[in-house]
């Protein structure tokens, strides 16, 4: 089932606010998929999803390898019969304000503030598609 990225149903948005481990799929330089568990926050007002990470991680390197325009990625979560996927173009931000906002949103969704990390960056996905059954 398709959803409006900027105007999701209440149930779909509520599902993205529950505490769930998600997956992030990025393409490796050879085109094969790299799938890893992550925490994701969904911001429909801005039309983005965010993932915080260490700047040295493979997922970040995969996005950076695609160049300044970023690369298409997907994040997904599931719980029983409920599932949700967000797709869009990812880019990496490392400025203090963007990272702080992503950490704050992560803390709100997951109920804990991550340990300080001077190598933290944020993978920002400009959303193009939302799917799922919530």
Coordinates of C-alpha atoms in Angstrom, one line a residue:
X1 CA 0.0 0.0 0.0
X2 CA 1.3 3.4 -1.0
X3 CA 1.4 6.4 1.4
X4 CA 1.9 10.1 0.9
X5 CA 5.4 10.8 2.2
X6 CA 4.5 14.4 3.3
X7 CA 1.1 13.6 4.7
X8 CA 1.0 10.0 6.0
X9 CA -2.0 8.5 7.7
X10 CA -2.1 8.7 11.5
X11 CA -1.5 4.9 11.8
X12 CA 1.5 5.0 9.5
X13 CA 3.1 7.9 11.3
X14 CA 2.4 6.3 14.7
X15 CA 4.2 3.1 13.5
X16 CA 7.2 5.2 12.6
X17 CA 7.2 6.7 16.1
X18 CA 7.2 3.3 17.9
X19 CA 10.5 1.9 19.0
X20 CA 11.6 -0.5 16.3
X21 CA 14.9 -1.6 14.9
X22 CA 14.9 -0.8 11.2
X23 CA 17.1 -1.8 8.2
X24 CA 18.9 0.5 5.8
X25 CA 19.7 -0.7 2.3
X26 CA 22.5 1.1 0.4
X27 CA 24.1 0.1 -2.8
X28 CA 27.8 -0.9 -2.7
X29 CA 30.0 0.5 -5.5
X30 CA 29.5 -2.8 -7.4
X31 CA 25.7 -2.3 -7.2
X32 CA 25.0 -5.1 -4.7
X33 CA 22.8 -4.3 -1.7
X34 CA 24.3 -3.6 1.7
X35 CA 21.6 -4.1 4.4
X36 CA 22.3 -3.2 8.1
X37 CA 20.2 -2.6 11.2
X38 CA 19.8 1.0 12.2
X39 CA 17.6 3.4 14.1
X40 CA 15.5 5.7 11.8
X41 CA 13.5 8.8 12.5
X42 CA 10.8 10.0 10.0
X43 CA 10.1 13.7 9.6
X44 CA 7.1 14.1 7.2
X45 CA 7.0 17.9 7.6
X46 CA 10.5 18.1 6.2
X47 CA 10.1 15.1 3.9
X48 CA 13.1 13.3 5.3
X49 CA 14.2 10.3 7.3
X50 CA 17.4 10.4 9.3
X51 CA 20.0 7.8 10.4
X52 CA 22.9 8.7 12.7
X53 CA 26.1 6.8 12.2
X54 CA 29.9 6.8 12.5
X55 CA 31.5 8.6 9.5
X56 CA 33.7 5.5 9.0
X57 CA 30.9 3.0 8.6
X58 CA 30.3 1.1 5.4
X59 CA 26.8 2.6 4.9
X60 CA 28.2 6.1 5.0
X61 CA 31.1 5.2 2.6
X62 CA 28.5 3.7 0.2
X63 CA 26.5 6.9 0.1
X64 CA 29.6 9.1 -0.2
X65 CA 31.0 6.9 -3.0
X66 CA 27.9 7.8 -5.1
X67 CA 29.0 11.4 -5.3
X68 CA 27.5 14.8 -4.3
X69 CA 24.0 13.9 -5.6
X70 CA 23.8 11.0 -3.2
X71 CA 22.2 7.7 -3.9
X72 CA 18.8 6.0 -3.7
X73 CA 18.3 4.0 -0.5
X74 CA 15.5 2.4 1.5
X75 CA 14.7 2.1 5.2
X76 CA 12.3 -0.5 6.5
X77 CA 10.8 -1.7 9.7
X78 CA 8.4 -4.5 10.6
X79 CA 6.4 -5.8 13.5
X80 CA 4.2 -8.9 13.0
X81 CA 2.0 -8.1 10.0
X82 CA 2.8 -4.4 10.1
X83 CA 5.6 -3.1 7.9
X84 CA 6.7 0.2 6.5
X85 CA 9.3 1.3 3.9
X86 CA 10.6 4.7 3.1
X87 CA 12.7 5.3 -0.1
X88 CA 14.6 8.3 -1.4
X89 CA 17.9 9.8 -2.1
X90 CA 20.5 9.9 0.7
X91 CA 23.2 12.3 1.4
X92 CA 25.6 12.8 4.4
X93 CA 25.6 15.8 6.6
X94 CA 28.3 16.4 9.2
X95 CA 27.6 19.9 10.4
X96 CA 26.9 20.3 14.2
X97 CA 23.3 21.5 13.9
X98 CA 22.2 18.7 11.6
X99 CA 23.9 16.0 13.7
X100 CA 22.4 17.5 16.9
X101 CA 18.9 17.5 15.5
X102 CA 19.3 13.9 14.3
X103 CA 20.5 12.9 17.8
X104 CA 17.6 14.6 19.5
X105 CA 15.1 13.0 17.2
X106 CA 16.7 9.6 17.8
X107 CA 16.5 10.1 21.5
X108 CA 12.8 11.0 21.3
X109 CA 12.0 7.9 19.3
X110 CA 14.3 5.4 21.0
X111 CA 14.1 6.7 24.5
X112 CA 17.9 7.1 25.0
X113 CA 20.5 9.6 24.1
X114 CA 23.4 7.9 22.2
X115 CA 26.9 8.1 23.6
X116 CA 28.9 11.1 22.4
X117 CA 30.8 10.4 19.2
X118 CA 33.0 13.0 17.6
X119 CA 32.8 11.0 14.3
X120 CA 29.0 11.0 14.2
X121 CA 27.3 12.1 11.0
X122 CA 23.7 12.0 9.8
X123 CA 22.5 10.2 6.7
X124 CA 19.5 12.2 5.5
X125 CA 17.1 10.6 3.1
X126 CA 15.0 13.0 1.0
X127 CA 11.9 10.9 0.7
X128 CA 10.3 10.0 -2.6
X129 CA 8.2 7.0 -1.7
X130 CA 6.4 5.5 1.3
X131 CA 4.8 2.0 1.4
X132 CA 3.5 -0.3 4.0
X133 CA 0.7 -1.7 6.1
X134 CA 0.6 -0.1 9.6

